[in-house]
Amino acid sequence: MLQQTDRPGRLIAISGKTIAEKIFSAHSGTDARAGDIVVADVDFVMGQDGTSPLAIRALDNMGVAEVFDPQKVALVIDHSSPSPIEGVSALHTIMRDFGKRTGAKVYDIAEGVCHQVVPEHGHVVPGDLMVGCDSHTCTYGALNVFSTGVGSTDGAAAMASGKLWFKVPDTMKVTYEGSLQPGVFSKDLILYLAGQIGVDGATYEAIEFHGPVIDELSVDARMTISNMAIEVGAKAGLMKADDKTLAWFEGRGTRTPAPVDPDADAVYASERVIDASAVGPQVAKPHAVDNVSPIEEVEGTPIAQGVLGTCTNGRLEDLGIAARMLEGRRVHPDVRFIVAPASKQTYLDAMAAGYIQTLVEAGAAVVTPGCGPCVGTHNGVPSDGENVISTANRNFKGRMGNSNAFIYLGSPATVVASVIEGRITDPRKYFG
Amino acid sequence: MTGLKAKAFKYGDDINTDYIISGKYKFKSADMEAMAVHAMEDLDPDYHDKVKPNGGFLVAGKNFGMGSSREQAPLVLIHSNTKAVLAKSFARIFYRNAINTGLPVVECDTDLIDDGDELVVDLEAGVVRNVTQGSEIPFPPLPPVMAQLLADGGLVEHFKKHGGFNL
């Protein structure tokens, strides 16, 4: 405990700070504590093609013609990419024109999912505060960035001013002890948490993820966990930056990381310890992300389509898991298997590693890097009554474009084991 | 009796943004009037037709608006003539988006409201008057920052007035 005076003659005890409190303190010039309202400087602002057109309209309505810093604003065309219909084409044109007018970077249809593109290009570094007009902006918490999703008008305000108002969140501390069984992955850890605390278990809060299991995970695998923080209502899903994090940023961009650790005496709203050794493959059943079961309870459910990709699980490690499982095997003849690499770089790396060759030979349909079929715009809308197993983060009714389909969520290994067998399958037998 | 007056249209917990406006529509257009006919479609295909003529309050359980950051969600509700959303709790991004776009959001005990009840929502007094049941449901005022944004007419108007944040 530090001792600090808030006015002469009076001593009060001030505890340490969480990662969120430290980042908001540094970006607002205040001693930011959970519950405070601050106006903070943001290091980067992002929008995608579902949200940017409304942000551009809001800027127009504000009478703002320029962005605060063209180097700190990017728009990514990923949700309906390439455009499937003329209405979307018009929205994409609005984004491209905005980029030309303001100098803000537009990542066009070949580039990939915003949440892979933004960190890959070094637009954020550890210690940053950033906002994106997409709810899964919380993904970069794995990189020690306080990143959070906002709507288009908040995004416009941030693009105009480089600032946004925030309520400094309370923090839930989640510690994963033990070690992962073979065939069990970071996706299973976050689905397990969603099943435990529910879709509003961390609403208005940030989560800090700690423990030896997190330390052992690759950066790719950590991003899967932070990506889904919003699925339990959280504003951010933060992790410490370690040597792996810093190595990941080498050669990406020019900014210097400023990692932020929580203080040992930080005050958490709640703390939860999970024994990862006891967690098997998890599946979220239709139509809610917290409708989670151990895989044993859904094994054998027939599936018509599998999806590997999205901002949750479309990274190189995920494609590698799939390729190794499908080496010398084939996708079940009654199943469509759709693969969307998270970004152009992921696609190139997966090609160089031979993963794409293996997946295509096994029967996968590889689509343009982007959000793919996850948001129901194109690239694999299921038919009435069909079951889909996906590596995505949401299984809401109608999410993939047909409200009469049923979406199950699992790890890349669970999806691949299932597309091989044509029914939901425990992947552990492939990791014996 | 001052305040917004309309009928309650009641739904359950955890209403997500795909229910409010499905992704298959939201990405197609920036024309909210056209998209509003699909508001709440997968949960209640008649929502727009029921609410549009005379206005209504969307009443829900906990965690209303969970999911995506799509600002189309409050916008299609506004364009369906939804006067306010009343829920036990709200998802964070939806709550901000609602205030920024001018859709009043009221956190209150919605167990005290049935589908079809006539309500008067007095935002200034912080009370929902249930005319049908003859009861009153108090609710806490908006946080001062949000009250100021609403008083200025939303975030766009706040920026026009002050040239940036002035909170």
Coordinates of C-alpha atoms in Angstrom, one line a residue:
Chain A
M1 CA 0.0 0.0 0.0
L2 CA 1.2 3.5 -0.9
Q3 CA 0.5 6.3 1.4
Q4 CA -0.7 9.5 -0.3
T5 CA -2.2 12.7 0.8
D6 CA -5.2 14.1 -1.0
R7 CA -5.1 17.3 1.1
P8 CA -2.7 18.6 3.8
G9 CA -3.0 16.8 7.1
R10 CA -5.0 13.8 5.9
L11 CA -3.4 10.5 4.9
I12 CA -5.3 8.0 2.8
A13 CA -4.3 4.6 1.7
I14 CA -4.1 4.2 -2.1
S15 CA -3.8 0.7 -3.5
G16 CA -2.0 -0.3 -6.7
K17 CA -3.5 -0.2 -10.1
T18 CA -4.8 -2.7 -12.6
I19 CA -3.6 -2.6 -16.2
A20 CA -6.7 -0.7 -17.2
E21 CA -6.3 1.9 -14.5
K22 CA -2.6 2.4 -15.5
I23 CA -3.4 2.8 -19.2
F24 CA -6.2 5.2 -18.5
S25 CA -4.0 7.2 -16.1
A26 CA -1.3 7.5 -18.7
H27 CA -3.7 8.6 -21.5
S28 CA -5.8 11.0 -19.5
G29 CA -3.2 12.7 -17.4
T30 CA -5.1 11.8 -14.2
D31 CA -4.9 9.3 -11.4
A32 CA -7.5 7.2 -13.0
R33 CA -9.4 4.7 -10.8
A34 CA -12.2 2.3 -11.5
G35 CA -15.4 4.2 -11.7
D36 CA -13.8 7.5 -12.8
I37 CA -15.0 9.2 -16.0
V38 CA -12.0 10.4 -18.1
V39 CA -11.4 12.0 -21.4
A40 CA -8.4 10.1 -22.8
D41 CA -6.1 10.4 -25.8
V42 CA -6.4 7.4 -28.1
D43 CA -3.4 6.0 -30.0
F44 CA -5.4 4.6 -32.9
V45 CA -8.9 4.5 -34.3
M46 CA -10.3 1.8 -36.7
G47 CA -13.5 1.1 -38.5
Q48 CA -14.7 -1.7 -40.8
D49 CA -17.1 -1.7 -43.7
G50 CA -20.2 -2.4 -41.5
T51 CA -19.5 0.6 -39.3
S52 CA -17.3 3.1 -41.2
P53 CA -20.0 4.5 -43.5
L54 CA -22.0 5.7 -40.5
A55 CA -18.9 7.1 -38.8
I56 CA -18.1 9.1 -42.0
R57 CA -21.7 10.4 -42.0
A58 CA -21.3 11.4 -38.4
L59 CA -18.1 13.3 -39.2
D60 CA -19.9 15.0 -42.0
N61 CA -22.7 16.0 -39.7
M62 CA -20.2 17.3 -37.2
G63 CA -18.8 19.5 -39.9
V64 CA -15.4 17.8 -39.6
A65 CA -13.5 17.4 -42.8
E66 CA -10.2 16.0 -41.5
V67 CA -9.1 13.2 -39.1
F68 CA -7.0 14.2 -36.1
D69 CA -3.9 12.3 -37.5
P70 CA -4.1 10.3 -40.8
Q71 CA -1.4 8.0 -39.4
K72 CA -3.6 7.0 -36.5
V73 CA -6.9 6.2 -38.4
A74 CA -7.5 3.2 -40.6
L75 CA -10.6 1.8 -42.3
V76 CA -10.6 -1.9 -43.1
I77 CA -12.9 -3.5 -45.8
D78 CA -13.4 -7.0 -44.4
H79 CA -17.0 -7.8 -43.5
S80 CA -18.3 -8.1 -47.1
S81 CA -15.2 -8.5 -49.0
P82 CA -15.1 -8.5 -52.0
S83 CA -18.5 -6.9 -52.3
P84 CA -21.3 -9.3 -53.0
I85 CA -24.0 -6.8 -54.0
E86 CA -24.3 -3.2 -55.3
G87 CA -25.4 -1.7 -52.0
V88 CA -22.2 -2.8 -50.3
S89 CA -20.2 -1.6 -53.2
A90 CA -21.5 1.9 -52.7
L91 CA -20.5 1.7 -49.0
H92 CA -17.0 0.6 -49.9
T93 CA -16.8 3.5 -52.3
I94 CA -17.6 5.9 -49.5
M95 CA -14.7 4.4 -47.5
R96 CA -12.2 4.6 -50.3
D97 CA -13.2 8.3 -51.1
F98 CA -12.8 9.1 -47.4
G99 CA -9.3 7.6 -47.4
K100 CA -8.3 9.7 -50.4
R101 CA -9.8 12.9 -48.9
T102 CA -8.3 12.6 -45.4
G103 CA -5.2 10.5 -45.9
A104 CA -6.5 7.8 -43.5
K105 CA -5.3 4.4 -44.6
V106 CA -7.9 2.1 -46.2
Y107 CA -7.1 -1.6 -46.2
D108 CA -9.0 -2.9 -49.2
I109 CA -10.4 -6.3 -50.0
A110 CA -7.2 -8.3 -50.3
E111 CA -5.9 -7.4 -46.8
G112 CA -8.0 -9.4 -44.3
V113 CA -9.8 -9.0 -41.0
C114 CA -9.4 -5.7 -39.2
H115 CA -8.3 -7.3 -36.0
Q116 CA -5.4 -9.1 -37.7
V117 CA -4.5 -6.3 -40.0
V118 CA -4.2 -3.6 -37.3
P119 CA -1.7 -5.3 -35.1
E120 CA 0.2 -6.9 -38.0
H121 CA 0.9 -3.5 -39.4
G122 CA 2.2 -2.2 -36.1
H123 CA -0.6 0.3 -35.6
V124 CA -0.8 -0.6 -32.0
V125 CA 1.9 -1.5 -29.4
P126 CA 1.8 -2.6 -25.8
G127 CA 0.6 0.1 -23.5
D128 CA -1.6 1.8 -26.1
L129 CA -5.3 2.8 -25.8
M130 CA -7.2 2.3 -29.0
V131 CA -10.8 2.1 -30.1
G132 CA -12.4 0.4 -33.1
C133 CA -15.9 0.5 -34.5
D134 CA -16.2 -3.3 -34.1
S135 CA -17.1 -5.1 -30.9
H136 CA -14.2 -7.6 -31.3
T137 CA -11.7 -4.7 -31.0
C138 CA -11.0 -6.2 -27.6
T139 CA -8.7 -8.7 -29.4
Y140 CA -5.5 -6.6 -28.9
G141 CA -5.8 -7.0 -25.1
A142 CA -3.7 -10.0 -25.7
L143 CA -1.0 -7.6 -26.9
N144 CA -1.3 -5.5 -23.7
V145 CA -3.3 -2.8 -25.6
F146 CA -6.4 -1.5 -23.9
S147 CA -8.6 -1.8 -27.0
T148 CA -12.4 -1.7 -27.0
G149 CA -15.3 -1.6 -29.4
V150 CA -17.4 1.5 -29.9
G151 CA -20.1 2.6 -32.2
S152 CA -19.8 4.7 -35.3
T153 CA -20.5 8.1 -33.6
D154 CA -18.0 7.4 -30.8
G155 CA -15.6 6.3 -33.5
A156 CA -16.2 9.5 -35.4
A157 CA -15.6 11.6 -32.3
A158 CA -12.3 9.8 -31.8
M159 CA -11.3 10.2 -35.5
A160 CA -12.0 13.9 -35.3
S161 CA -10.4 14.7 -31.9
G162 CA -8.0 11.9 -31.0
K163 CA -9.9 11.6 -27.8
L164 CA -12.9 9.8 -26.3
W165 CA -14.6 9.7 -22.9
F166 CA -14.5 6.5 -20.9
K167 CA -15.6 5.1 -17.6
V168 CA -12.6 3.4 -16.2
P169 CA -13.7 -0.1 -15.7
D170 CA -13.5 -2.4 -12.7
T171 CA -11.4 -5.5 -13.5
M172 CA -12.1 -9.2 -13.1
K173 CA -8.9 -11.3 -12.6
V174 CA -9.0 -14.7 -14.3
T175 CA -6.1 -17.0 -13.6
Y176 CA -5.6 -20.3 -15.6
E177 CA -3.6 -22.7 -13.5
G178 CA -2.3 -26.1 -14.6
S179 CA -1.6 -27.0 -18.2
L180 CA -3.6 -27.8 -21.3
Q181 CA -4.3 -31.4 -22.3
P182 CA -3.3 -32.4 -25.9
G183 CA -6.1 -31.5 -28.2
V184 CA -7.4 -28.7 -26.0
F185 CA -6.7 -25.1 -27.0
S186 CA -7.2 -21.5 -25.9
K187 CA -10.6 -21.4 -27.5
D188 CA -11.7 -24.1 -25.1
L189 CA -10.5 -22.0 -22.2
I190 CA -12.5 -18.9 -23.2
L191 CA -15.6 -21.0 -24.0
Y192 CA -15.3 -22.6 -20.6
L193 CA -15.2 -19.2 -19.0
A194 CA -18.3 -18.0 -21.0
G195 CA -20.1 -21.1 -19.8
Q196 CA -19.2 -20.4 -16.2
I197 CA -19.9 -16.6 -15.9
G198 CA -22.5 -16.1 -18.7
V199 CA -22.9 -13.6 -21.5
D200 CA -23.1 -10.7 -19.1
G201 CA -20.7 -12.0 -16.5
A202 CA -18.2 -9.2 -17.0
T203 CA -20.4 -6.4 -18.3
Y204 CA -18.9 -2.9 -17.8
E205 CA -15.7 -4.6 -16.6
A206 CA -12.3 -5.4 -18.0
I207 CA -10.8 -8.8 -17.6
E208 CA -7.1 -9.5 -16.9
F209 CA -6.0 -13.0 -17.9
H210 CA -3.1 -14.4 -15.9
G211 CA -1.4 -17.7 -15.0
P212 CA 1.0 -20.3 -16.3
V213 CA -1.3 -21.4 -19.0
I214 CA -1.5 -18.0 -20.5
D215 CA 2.3 -17.7 -20.3
E216 CA 2.7 -20.9 -22.2
L217 CA 0.3 -19.9 -25.0
S218 CA 1.6 -18.4 -28.3
V219 CA 0.5 -14.8 -29.1
D220 CA -1.9 -16.2 -31.7
A221 CA -3.6 -18.4 -29.1
R222 CA -3.8 -15.5 -26.6
M223 CA -5.6 -13.4 -29.1
T224 CA -8.3 -16.0 -29.3
I225 CA -9.0 -15.5 -25.6
S226 CA -9.0 -11.7 -25.6
N227 CA -11.1 -11.7 -28.8
M228 CA -14.0 -13.3 -26.9
A229 CA -13.9 -11.0 -23.8
I230 CA -16.9 -9.1 -25.3
E231 CA -18.8 -12.4 -25.4
V232 CA -19.0 -12.2 -21.6
G233 CA -19.8 -8.5 -21.8
A234 CA -16.3 -7.2 -21.0
K235 CA -14.9 -4.0 -22.3
A236 CA -11.4 -5.4 -22.7
G237 CA -9.5 -8.7 -22.2
L238 CA -6.0 -7.7 -21.0
M239 CA -2.8 -9.7 -20.7
K240 CA 0.7 -8.7 -19.7
A241 CA 3.3 -8.2 -22.4
D242 CA 6.1 -10.8 -22.1
D243 CA 9.1 -11.7 -24.3
K244 CA 6.8 -13.5 -26.8
T245 CA 4.7 -10.3 -27.1
L246 CA 7.7 -8.1 -27.7
A247 CA 9.2 -10.6 -30.2
W248 CA 5.8 -10.6 -32.0
F249 CA 6.1 -6.8 -32.6
E250 CA 9.7 -7.0 -33.9
G251 CA 9.7 -5.7 -37.5
R252 CA 6.1 -4.4 -37.3
G253 CA 5.9 -0.6 -37.5
T254 CA 8.1 1.9 -35.9
R255 CA 6.6 2.7 -32.5
T256 CA 8.2 1.5 -29.3
P257 CA 6.2 -0.8 -27.0
A258 CA 5.6 0.5 -23.5
P259 CA 4.3 -2.6 -21.6
V260 CA 2.1 -2.1 -18.6
D261 CA 2.0 -4.6 -15.8
P262 CA -0.7 -4.5 -13.0
D263 CA 0.6 -3.6 -9.5
A264 CA 0.9 -6.5 -7.1
D265 CA -1.6 -4.8 -4.8
A266 CA -4.1 -3.8 -7.6
V267 CA -7.7 -4.1 -6.5
Y268 CA -9.9 -6.5 -8.5
A269 CA -13.7 -6.5 -8.5
S270 CA -13.5 -10.3 -8.5
E271 CA -11.0 -13.1 -8.9
R272 CA -11.5 -16.5 -10.4
V273 CA -9.0 -19.4 -10.7
I274 CA -9.6 -22.1 -13.4
D275 CA -7.8 -25.4 -13.4
A276 CA -7.0 -25.7 -17.1
S277 CA -5.9 -29.3 -16.7
A278 CA -9.5 -30.3 -16.0
V279 CA -10.9 -28.5 -19.1
G280 CA -11.6 -30.6 -22.2
P281 CA -12.8 -29.5 -25.6
Q282 CA -15.8 -27.2 -25.1
V283 CA -18.7 -26.4 -27.6
A284 CA -21.1 -23.5 -27.5
K285 CA -24.5 -24.7 -28.7
P286 CA -27.2 -22.7 -30.5
H287 CA -28.1 -19.8 -30.0
A288 CA -25.9 -18.4 -27.2
V289 CA -22.2 -18.2 -26.6
D290 CA -22.7 -19.2 -22.9
N291 CA -24.7 -22.3 -23.8
V292 CA -21.5 -24.3 -23.4
S293 CA -21.1 -28.0 -22.9
P294 CA -18.1 -30.4 -22.7
I295 CA -17.8 -32.0 -26.1
E296 CA -19.0 -35.3 -24.7
E297 CA -22.5 -33.9 -24.5
V298 CA -22.8 -33.0 -28.2
E299 CA -20.6 -35.6 -29.9
G300 CA -22.3 -37.2 -32.8
T301 CA -24.4 -34.2 -33.8
P302 CA -24.5 -34.2 -37.6
I303 CA -23.0 -31.2 -39.4
A304 CA -23.4 -29.8 -42.9
Q305 CA -20.7 -27.1 -42.8
G306 CA -17.5 -26.3 -40.9
V307 CA -15.9 -22.9 -40.8
L308 CA -12.2 -22.2 -39.9
G309 CA -11.3 -18.6 -39.7
T310 CA -12.5 -15.2 -38.4
C311 CA -10.9 -12.8 -36.0
T312 CA -11.1 -15.5 -33.3
N313 CA -9.3 -18.4 -35.0
G314 CA -8.1 -17.6 -38.5
R315 CA -4.4 -17.2 -37.6
L316 CA -1.4 -19.1 -38.8
E317 CA -1.3 -21.4 -35.8
D318 CA -5.0 -22.3 -36.4
L319 CA -4.4 -23.1 -40.0
G320 CA -1.4 -25.2 -39.0
I321 CA -3.5 -27.3 -36.6
A322 CA -6.0 -27.9 -39.3
A323 CA -3.4 -28.8 -41.9
R324 CA -1.7 -31.3 -39.6
M325 CA -5.0 -33.0 -38.8
L326 CA -6.0 -33.1 -42.5
E327 CA -2.7 -34.4 -43.8
G328 CA -3.6 -37.7 -45.6
R329 CA -7.3 -37.3 -44.7
R330 CA -10.3 -35.9 -46.4
V331 CA -13.3 -33.7 -45.5
H332 CA -16.4 -35.8 -45.2
P333 CA -18.3 -35.9 -48.5
D334 CA -21.5 -34.5 -46.9
V335 CA -19.7 -31.5 -45.4
R336 CA -18.7 -28.2 -46.8
F337 CA -15.5 -26.9 -45.2
I338 CA -14.8 -23.2 -45.6
V339 CA -11.5 -21.7 -44.6
A340 CA -10.8 -17.9 -44.4
P341 CA -7.3 -16.9 -43.5
A342 CA -7.3 -13.9 -41.1
S343 CA -5.1 -11.7 -43.3
K344 CA -3.1 -11.6 -46.5
Q345 CA 0.1 -12.2 -44.4
T346 CA -1.5 -15.2 -42.7
Y347 CA -2.5 -16.5 -46.2
L348 CA 1.1 -16.0 -47.5
D349 CA 2.6 -17.6 -44.4
A350 CA 0.2 -20.5 -44.6
M351 CA 1.0 -21.0 -48.3
A352 CA 4.7 -21.0 -47.6
A353 CA 4.2 -23.6 -44.8
G354 CA 2.2 -25.8 -47.2
Y355 CA -1.0 -25.6 -45.1
I356 CA -3.1 -24.2 -47.9
Q357 CA -2.1 -27.0 -50.3
T358 CA -3.0 -29.6 -47.7
L359 CA -6.4 -28.0 -46.8
V360 CA -7.4 -27.6 -50.5
E361 CA -6.4 -31.1 -51.3
A362 CA -8.4 -32.4 -48.4
G363 CA -11.5 -30.6 -49.8
A364 CA -11.6 -27.2 -48.1
A365 CA -13.0 -24.1 -49.9
V366 CA -10.5 -21.3 -49.2
V367 CA -12.1 -17.9 -49.4
T368 CA -10.7 -14.3 -49.4
P369 CA -9.1 -13.3 -46.1
G370 CA -11.8 -11.5 -44.2
C371 CA -14.8 -12.1 -42.0
G372 CA -16.0 -14.7 -44.4
P373 CA -19.3 -16.4 -43.5
C374 CA -19.2 -15.4 -39.8
V375 CA -21.4 -12.3 -40.2
G376 CA -23.9 -13.7 -42.7
T377 CA -23.2 -11.5 -45.6
H378 CA -21.8 -14.0 -48.1
N379 CA -19.2 -16.8 -48.4
G380 CA -21.2 -19.7 -47.0
V381 CA -24.8 -18.9 -45.8
P382 CA -26.2 -22.2 -44.4
S383 CA -29.5 -23.7 -45.5
D384 CA -32.6 -24.2 -43.4
G385 CA -32.2 -26.7 -40.7
E386 CA -28.5 -27.2 -41.2
N387 CA -26.0 -27.5 -38.3
V388 CA -22.7 -25.6 -38.7
I389 CA -19.6 -25.9 -36.5
S390 CA -17.4 -22.8 -36.6
T391 CA -14.3 -21.3 -35.0
A392 CA -16.1 -18.0 -34.8
N393 CA -17.1 -16.1 -31.6
R394 CA -20.9 -15.8 -32.1
N395 CA -23.6 -18.3 -32.7
F396 CA -26.6 -16.0 -32.4
K397 CA -29.7 -17.0 -34.3
G398 CA -29.4 -15.8 -37.9
R399 CA -25.7 -14.8 -37.4
M400 CA -24.5 -16.6 -40.5
G401 CA -27.4 -15.2 -42.6
N402 CA -30.1 -17.8 -42.0
S403 CA -32.1 -17.8 -38.8
N404 CA -33.2 -21.4 -39.5
A405 CA -29.7 -22.7 -39.2
F406 CA -27.9 -23.9 -36.0
I407 CA -24.4 -22.7 -35.1
Y408 CA -22.0 -24.5 -32.8
L409 CA -18.7 -23.0 -31.7
G410 CA -15.5 -24.8 -31.0
S411 CA -11.7 -24.8 -31.4
P412 CA -10.0 -25.3 -34.8
A413 CA -9.2 -28.8 -33.7
T414 CA -12.8 -29.6 -32.9
V415 CA -14.0 -28.1 -36.2
V416 CA -11.5 -30.1 -38.2
A417 CA -12.2 -33.4 -36.4
S418 CA -15.9 -32.7 -37.0
V419 CA -15.6 -32.0 -40.7
I420 CA -13.5 -35.2 -41.2
E421 CA -16.2 -37.3 -39.5
G422 CA -19.3 -35.4 -40.6
R423 CA -20.5 -35.0 -37.0
I424 CA -19.3 -33.2 -33.9
T425 CA -16.2 -35.1 -32.8
D426 CA -13.8 -34.9 -29.9
P427 CA -10.5 -33.9 -31.4
R428 CA -8.3 -35.4 -28.7
K429 CA -8.0 -38.7 -30.5
Y430 CA -6.1 -36.9 -33.2
F431 CA -3.6 -35.7 -30.6
G432 CA -2.8 -39.0 -29.0
Chain B
M1 CA -48.6 14.0 -16.7
T2 CA -45.3 14.8 -18.5
G3 CA -43.1 12.4 -20.4
L4 CA -43.2 10.0 -23.3
K5 CA -46.4 8.0 -23.6
A6 CA -46.8 4.7 -25.4
K7 CA -47.5 1.0 -25.1
A8 CA -45.0 -1.6 -23.9
F9 CA -43.8 -4.3 -26.2
K10 CA -42.1 -6.9 -24.0
Y11 CA -39.3 -9.3 -24.8
G12 CA -36.8 -11.4 -22.8
D13 CA -33.2 -11.4 -21.6
D14 CA -30.0 -11.1 -23.6
I15 CA -31.6 -9.6 -26.8
N16 CA -28.6 -9.4 -29.1
T17 CA -27.8 -7.0 -31.8
D18 CA -28.4 -9.6 -34.5
Y19 CA -32.0 -9.8 -33.3
I20 CA -32.3 -6.0 -33.3
I21 CA -30.9 -5.9 -36.9
S22 CA -29.5 -8.9 -38.6
G23 CA -26.0 -8.7 -40.1
K24 CA -27.5 -9.8 -43.4
Y25 CA -29.3 -6.5 -43.7
K26 CA -27.0 -4.1 -41.8
F27 CA -24.2 -4.4 -44.3
K28 CA -26.3 -3.7 -47.3
S29 CA -27.3 -0.1 -46.9
A30 CA -27.0 3.1 -44.9
D31 CA -30.7 3.8 -45.4
M32 CA -32.1 3.3 -41.9
E33 CA -35.8 3.9 -42.9
A34 CA -35.5 0.9 -45.3
M35 CA -33.7 -1.3 -42.8
A36 CA -36.1 -0.5 -40.0
V37 CA -38.7 -2.8 -41.4
H38 CA -36.4 -5.7 -40.3
A39 CA -36.0 -4.4 -36.7
M40 CA -36.3 -7.3 -34.2
E41 CA -37.4 -9.6 -37.2
D42 CA -36.0 -12.9 -36.0
L43 CA -37.7 -12.4 -32.6
D44 CA -40.9 -10.8 -33.7
P45 CA -41.5 -10.4 -37.5
D46 CA -44.2 -7.9 -36.8
Y47 CA -42.3 -5.5 -34.5
H48 CA -42.0 -2.7 -37.0
D49 CA -45.6 -2.9 -38.1
K50 CA -46.9 -3.0 -34.5
V51 CA -44.7 -0.1 -33.2
K52 CA -44.4 2.3 -36.2
P53 CA -48.0 3.7 -36.3
N54 CA -48.3 4.9 -32.7
G55 CA -44.8 4.4 -31.2
G56 CA -43.9 2.1 -28.4
F57 CA -41.5 1.2 -25.6
L58 CA -39.3 -1.8 -26.1
V59 CA -39.2 -3.5 -22.7
A60 CA -36.7 -6.3 -22.1
G61 CA -34.9 -8.2 -19.3
K62 CA -31.2 -8.2 -18.6
N63 CA -28.3 -7.4 -20.9
F64 CA -30.2 -5.7 -23.7
G65 CA -28.2 -5.1 -26.9
M66 CA -25.4 -7.6 -26.3
G67 CA -23.1 -8.3 -29.2
S68 CA -21.9 -6.2 -32.0
S69 CA -21.0 -2.5 -32.1
R70 CA -23.4 -1.8 -34.9
E71 CA -25.0 1.6 -34.4
Q72 CA -27.7 0.4 -36.9
A73 CA -29.2 -1.3 -33.8
P74 CA -30.4 1.9 -32.0
L75 CA -31.0 3.6 -35.4
V76 CA -33.5 1.0 -36.7
L77 CA -35.3 1.1 -33.3
I78 CA -35.6 4.9 -33.6
H79 CA -36.8 4.6 -37.2
S80 CA -39.4 2.0 -36.0
N81 CA -40.8 4.7 -33.8
T82 CA -39.4 3.1 -30.6
K83 CA -39.6 5.9 -28.0
A84 CA -37.2 4.3 -25.5
V85 CA -35.8 1.0 -24.4
L86 CA -36.5 -0.1 -20.9
A87 CA -34.4 -3.0 -19.5
K88 CA -33.0 -4.4 -16.3
S89 CA -29.5 -3.9 -17.7
F90 CA -27.8 -3.0 -21.0
A91 CA -24.7 -4.2 -22.8
R92 CA -22.1 -1.5 -22.8
I93 CA -21.6 -0.6 -26.4
F94 CA -25.4 -0.5 -27.2
Y95 CA -25.9 1.8 -24.2
R96 CA -23.4 4.3 -25.5
N97 CA -24.7 4.0 -29.0
A98 CA -28.2 4.7 -27.9
I99 CA -27.3 7.9 -26.1
N100 CA -25.1 9.0 -29.0
T101 CA -27.9 8.6 -31.5
G102 CA -30.7 10.0 -29.2
L103 CA -32.6 6.8 -28.2
P104 CA -33.5 7.1 -24.5
V105 CA -32.4 4.0 -22.5
V106 CA -33.9 3.3 -19.0
E107 CA -32.5 0.9 -16.6
C108 CA -35.4 -0.3 -14.3
D109 CA -37.2 -3.3 -12.9
T110 CA -39.1 -4.4 -16.0
D111 CA -40.7 -7.3 -14.1
L112 CA -43.2 -4.7 -13.1
I113 CA -44.3 -4.2 -16.7
D114 CA -46.4 -6.6 -18.8
D115 CA -46.7 -6.7 -22.6
G116 CA -49.3 -4.2 -23.7
D117 CA -49.2 -2.0 -20.6
E118 CA -49.6 1.7 -21.2
L119 CA -46.6 3.6 -19.9
V120 CA -45.5 7.1 -19.3
V121 CA -41.7 7.5 -19.1
D122 CA -40.5 10.7 -17.5
L123 CA -36.8 10.9 -18.1
E124 CA -36.4 14.1 -16.0
A125 CA -38.2 12.8 -13.0
G126 CA -36.6 9.4 -13.3
V127 CA -39.9 7.5 -13.1
V128 CA -41.9 5.1 -15.3
R129 CA -45.6 5.4 -14.6
N130 CA -47.4 2.2 -15.5
V131 CA -50.9 3.5 -16.3
T132 CA -52.4 0.1 -16.8
Q133 CA -51.3 -1.2 -13.5
G134 CA -51.4 2.0 -11.6
S135 CA -47.9 1.7 -10.4
E136 CA -44.7 3.8 -10.5
I137 CA -41.2 2.4 -11.2
P138 CA -38.3 4.7 -10.2
F139 CA -35.0 4.6 -12.1
P140 CA -31.6 6.2 -11.5
P141 CA -30.7 9.3 -13.5
L142 CA -28.2 9.0 -16.4
P143 CA -24.5 9.5 -15.5
P144 CA -23.7 13.2 -15.7
V145 CA -21.5 12.8 -18.8
M146 CA -24.3 11.1 -20.7
A147 CA -26.9 13.5 -19.4
Q148 CA -24.8 16.4 -20.8
L149 CA -24.4 14.7 -24.2
L150 CA -28.2 14.1 -24.3
A151 CA -28.9 17.7 -23.3
D152 CA -26.7 18.9 -26.1
G153 CA -28.7 16.7 -28.5
G154 CA -26.2 13.8 -28.8
L155 CA -22.5 13.5 -29.5
V156 CA -22.6 15.0 -33.0
E157 CA -24.4 18.1 -31.7
H158 CA -22.0 18.3 -28.7
F159 CA -19.1 18.4 -31.1
K160 CA -20.7 21.0 -33.3
K161 CA -21.4 23.2 -30.3
H162 CA -18.0 22.8 -28.6
G163 CA -15.7 21.9 -31.4
G164 CA -14.7 18.7 -29.5
F165 CA -15.2 17.1 -26.1
N166 CA -16.2 19.6 -23.4
L167 CA -17.2 17.3 -20.6

